[in-house]
CSV table of C-alpha atoms in Angstrom, one decimal:
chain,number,residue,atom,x,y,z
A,1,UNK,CA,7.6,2.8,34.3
A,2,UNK,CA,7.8,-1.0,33.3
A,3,UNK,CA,5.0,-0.2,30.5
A,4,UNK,CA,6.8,2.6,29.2
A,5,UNK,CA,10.1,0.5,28.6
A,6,UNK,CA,8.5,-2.1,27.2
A,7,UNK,CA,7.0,0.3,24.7
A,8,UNK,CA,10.4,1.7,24.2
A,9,UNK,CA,11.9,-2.2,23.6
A,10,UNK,CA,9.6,-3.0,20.9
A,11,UNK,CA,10.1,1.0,19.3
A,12,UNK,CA,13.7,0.0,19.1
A,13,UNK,CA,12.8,-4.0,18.0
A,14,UNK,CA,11.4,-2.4,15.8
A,15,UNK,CA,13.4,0.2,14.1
A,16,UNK,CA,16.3,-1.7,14.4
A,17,UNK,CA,14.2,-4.6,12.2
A,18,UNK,CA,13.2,-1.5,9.7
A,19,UNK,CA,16.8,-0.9,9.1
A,20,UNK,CA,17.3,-3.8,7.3
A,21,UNK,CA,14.8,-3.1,4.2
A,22,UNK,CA,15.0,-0.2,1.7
A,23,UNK,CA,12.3,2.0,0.5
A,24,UNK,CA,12.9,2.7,-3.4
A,25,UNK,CA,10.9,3.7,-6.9
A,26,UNK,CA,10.0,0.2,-9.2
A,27,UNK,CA,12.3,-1.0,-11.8
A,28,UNK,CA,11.4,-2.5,-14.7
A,29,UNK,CA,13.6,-6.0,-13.2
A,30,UNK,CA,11.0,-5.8,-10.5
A,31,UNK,CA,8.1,-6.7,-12.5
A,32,UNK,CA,8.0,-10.2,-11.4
A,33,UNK,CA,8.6,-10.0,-7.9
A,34,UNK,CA,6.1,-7.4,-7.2
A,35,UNK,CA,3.2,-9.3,-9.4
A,36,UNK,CA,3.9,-12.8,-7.2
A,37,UNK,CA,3.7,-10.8,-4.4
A,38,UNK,CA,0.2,-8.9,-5.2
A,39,UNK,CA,-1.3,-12.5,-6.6
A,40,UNK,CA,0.1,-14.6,-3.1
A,41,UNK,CA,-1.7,-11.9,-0.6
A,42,UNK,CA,-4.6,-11.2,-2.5
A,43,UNK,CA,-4.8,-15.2,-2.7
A,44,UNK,CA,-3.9,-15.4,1.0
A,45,UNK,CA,-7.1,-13.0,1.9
A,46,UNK,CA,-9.2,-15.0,-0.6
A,47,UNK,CA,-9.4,-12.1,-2.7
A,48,UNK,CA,-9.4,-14.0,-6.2
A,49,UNK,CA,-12.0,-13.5,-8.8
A,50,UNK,CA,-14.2,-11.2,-10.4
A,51,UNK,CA,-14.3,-7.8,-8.7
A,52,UNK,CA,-10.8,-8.2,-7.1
A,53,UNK,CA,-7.8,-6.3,-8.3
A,54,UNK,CA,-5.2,-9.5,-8.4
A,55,UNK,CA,-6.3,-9.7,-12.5
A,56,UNK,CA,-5.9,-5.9,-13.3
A,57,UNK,CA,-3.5,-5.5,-16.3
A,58,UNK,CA,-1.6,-3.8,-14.2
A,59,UNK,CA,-0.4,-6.3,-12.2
A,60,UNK,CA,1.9,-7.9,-14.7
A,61,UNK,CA,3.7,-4.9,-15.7
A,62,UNK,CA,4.0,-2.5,-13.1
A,63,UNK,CA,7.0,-0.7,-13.9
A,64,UNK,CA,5.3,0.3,-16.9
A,65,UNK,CA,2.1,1.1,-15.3
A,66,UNK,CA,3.3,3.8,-13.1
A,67,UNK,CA,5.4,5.7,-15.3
A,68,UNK,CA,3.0,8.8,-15.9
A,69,UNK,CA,3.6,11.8,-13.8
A,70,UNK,CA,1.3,11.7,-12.0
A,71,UNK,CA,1.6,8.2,-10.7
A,72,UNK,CA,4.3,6.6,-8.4
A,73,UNK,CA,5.0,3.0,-7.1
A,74,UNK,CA,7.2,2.0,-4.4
A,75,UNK,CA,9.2,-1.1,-3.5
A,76,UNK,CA,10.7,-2.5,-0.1
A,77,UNK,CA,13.4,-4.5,-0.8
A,78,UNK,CA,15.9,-6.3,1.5
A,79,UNK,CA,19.0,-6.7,-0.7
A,80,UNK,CA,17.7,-7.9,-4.5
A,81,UNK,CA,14.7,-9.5,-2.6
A,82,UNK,CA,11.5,-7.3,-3.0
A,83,UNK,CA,8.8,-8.2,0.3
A,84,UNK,CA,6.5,-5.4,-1.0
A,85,UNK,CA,5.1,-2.6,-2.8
A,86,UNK,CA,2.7,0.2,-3.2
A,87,UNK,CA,1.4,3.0,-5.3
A,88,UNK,CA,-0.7,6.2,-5.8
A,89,UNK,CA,-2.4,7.2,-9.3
A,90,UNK,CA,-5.2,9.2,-10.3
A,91,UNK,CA,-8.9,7.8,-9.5
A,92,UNK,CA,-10.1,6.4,-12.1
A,93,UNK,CA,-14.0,8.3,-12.2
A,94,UNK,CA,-12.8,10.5,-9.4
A,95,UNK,CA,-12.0,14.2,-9.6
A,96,UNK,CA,-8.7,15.4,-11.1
A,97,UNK,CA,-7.5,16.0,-7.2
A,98,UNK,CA,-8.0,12.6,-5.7
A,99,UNK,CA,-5.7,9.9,-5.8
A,100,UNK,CA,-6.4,6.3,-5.1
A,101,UNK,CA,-4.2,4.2,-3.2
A,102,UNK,CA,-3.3,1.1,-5.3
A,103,UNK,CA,-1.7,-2.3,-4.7
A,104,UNK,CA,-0.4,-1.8,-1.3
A,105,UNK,CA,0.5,-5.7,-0.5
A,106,UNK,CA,3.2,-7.1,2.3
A,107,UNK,CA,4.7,-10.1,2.4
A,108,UNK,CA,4.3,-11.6,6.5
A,109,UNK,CA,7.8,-10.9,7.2
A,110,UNK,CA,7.2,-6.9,6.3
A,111,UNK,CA,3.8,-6.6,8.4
A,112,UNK,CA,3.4,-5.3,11.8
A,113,UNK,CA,6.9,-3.8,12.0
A,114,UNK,CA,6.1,-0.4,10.8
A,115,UNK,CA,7.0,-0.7,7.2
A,116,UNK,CA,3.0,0.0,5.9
A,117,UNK,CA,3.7,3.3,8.0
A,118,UNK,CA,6.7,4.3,6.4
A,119,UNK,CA,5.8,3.5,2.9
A,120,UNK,CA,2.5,4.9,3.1
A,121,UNK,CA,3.8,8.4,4.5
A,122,UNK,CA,5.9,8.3,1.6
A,123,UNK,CA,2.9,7.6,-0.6
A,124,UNK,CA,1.2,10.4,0.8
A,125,UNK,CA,3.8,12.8,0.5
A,126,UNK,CA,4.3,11.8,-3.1
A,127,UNK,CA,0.7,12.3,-3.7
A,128,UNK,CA,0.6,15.9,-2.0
A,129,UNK,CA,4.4,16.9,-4.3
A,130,UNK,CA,1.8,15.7,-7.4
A,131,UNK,CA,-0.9,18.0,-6.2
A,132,UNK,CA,-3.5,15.6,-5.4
A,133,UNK,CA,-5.6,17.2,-2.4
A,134,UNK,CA,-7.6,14.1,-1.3
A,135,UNK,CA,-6.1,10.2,-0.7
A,136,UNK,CA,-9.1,7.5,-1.9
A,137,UNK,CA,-8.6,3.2,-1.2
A,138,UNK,CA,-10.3,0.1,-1.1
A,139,UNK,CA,-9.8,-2.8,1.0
A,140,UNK,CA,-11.6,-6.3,2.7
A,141,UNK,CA,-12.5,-6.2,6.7
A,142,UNK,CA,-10.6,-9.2,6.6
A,143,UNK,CA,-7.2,-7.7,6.2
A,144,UNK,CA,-7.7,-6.0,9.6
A,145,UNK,CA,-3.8,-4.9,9.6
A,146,UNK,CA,-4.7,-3.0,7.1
A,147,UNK,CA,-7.0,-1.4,7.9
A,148,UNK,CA,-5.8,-0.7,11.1
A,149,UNK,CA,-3.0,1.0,9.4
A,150,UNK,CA,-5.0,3.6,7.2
A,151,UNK,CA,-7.2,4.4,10.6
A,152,UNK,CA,-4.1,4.9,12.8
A,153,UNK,CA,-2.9,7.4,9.6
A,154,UNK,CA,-6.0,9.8,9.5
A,155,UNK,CA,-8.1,7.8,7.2
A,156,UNK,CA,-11.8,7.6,7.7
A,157,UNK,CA,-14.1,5.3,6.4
A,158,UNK,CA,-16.9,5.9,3.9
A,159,UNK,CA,-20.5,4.3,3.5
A,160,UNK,CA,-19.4,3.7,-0.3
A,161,UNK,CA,-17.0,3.6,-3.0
A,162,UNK,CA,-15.7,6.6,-4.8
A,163,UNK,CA,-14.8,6.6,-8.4
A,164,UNK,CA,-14.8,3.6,-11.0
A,165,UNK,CA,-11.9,1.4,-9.8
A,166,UNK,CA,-14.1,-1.7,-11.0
A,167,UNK,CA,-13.1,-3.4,-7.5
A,168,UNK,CA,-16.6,-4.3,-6.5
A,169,UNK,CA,-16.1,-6.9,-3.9
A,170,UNK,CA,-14.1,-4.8,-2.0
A,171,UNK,CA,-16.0,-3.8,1.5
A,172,UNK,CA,-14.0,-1.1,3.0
A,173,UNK,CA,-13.4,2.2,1.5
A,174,UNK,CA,-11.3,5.2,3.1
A,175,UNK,CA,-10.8,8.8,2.2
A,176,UNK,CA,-7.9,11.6,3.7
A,177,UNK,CA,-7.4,14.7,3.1
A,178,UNK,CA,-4.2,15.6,2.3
């Protein structure tokens, strides 16, 4: 009984703490934002350099990036503040029906209060409305929140890379079926 009110405590904690961030598509005024926010955590999980996505063109101009139908990027604000972002597009080298994932990135006040779960369901809901029938991403073992996330969601991991992302020191790749 105690361990199933504590779960129910930190539930509530935790949707109560939810309540007070917003789930919306990127806007062009959000460019800035979201790239400091990409570079800090990739920086954060030493993931700076060749083979890391934190010097894609992308990065700069996101709005822009993600305006083709059949791409999407999200933003969790808390007022005018944005604490994070993600996105789905086609894979680049993959088949016409997988999407990858893309620039998924928290700032530490967003993580481990269910946020990742809410945007990625979103994510993978507008992935499925786009037709894509399979969900592809990369990540490091050492962002083990993360990857805790995509397991807890259905993802399983694969011995290799899919497609041509040019993310080669990435070490963790995941695939669902959607």
């Amino acid at each position: 009984v105690i361990q199933g009110m504590q779960l129910y405590a930190s539930a509530l904690r935790k949707s109560r703490m939810q309540s007070e961030f917003q789930i919306r598509k990127i806007q062009k005024r959000d460019n800035a934002q979201v790239a400091r926010i990409i570079r800090e955590v990739m920086t954060e999980f030493q993931a700076v350099g060749e083979g890391y996505s934190i010097d894609d063109a992308e990065v700069s101009d996101m709005f822009q990036n993600y305006r083709d139908p059949r791409q999407s990027y999200f933003v969790i604000t808390s007022g005018e503040q944005v604490l994070g972002g993600g996105g789905i597009g086609p894979l680049a080298g993959g088949t016409r029906t997988t999407c990858e994932l893309r620039k998924m990135f928290f700032l530490p006040q967003l993580r481990g209060i269910g946020m990742g779960r809410r945007l990625l369901l979103k994510l993978l809901d507008e992935a499925r409305l786009r037709g894509y029938k399979q969900c592809y991403l990369e990540t490091l073992d050492r962002m083990w929140q993360a990857n805790e996330l995509y397991r807890k969601n259905g993802f399983r991991l694969l011995d290799k890379p899919m497609g041509n992302t040019g993310h080669c020191a990435c070490d963790r790749w995941y695939a669902l079926d959607l």
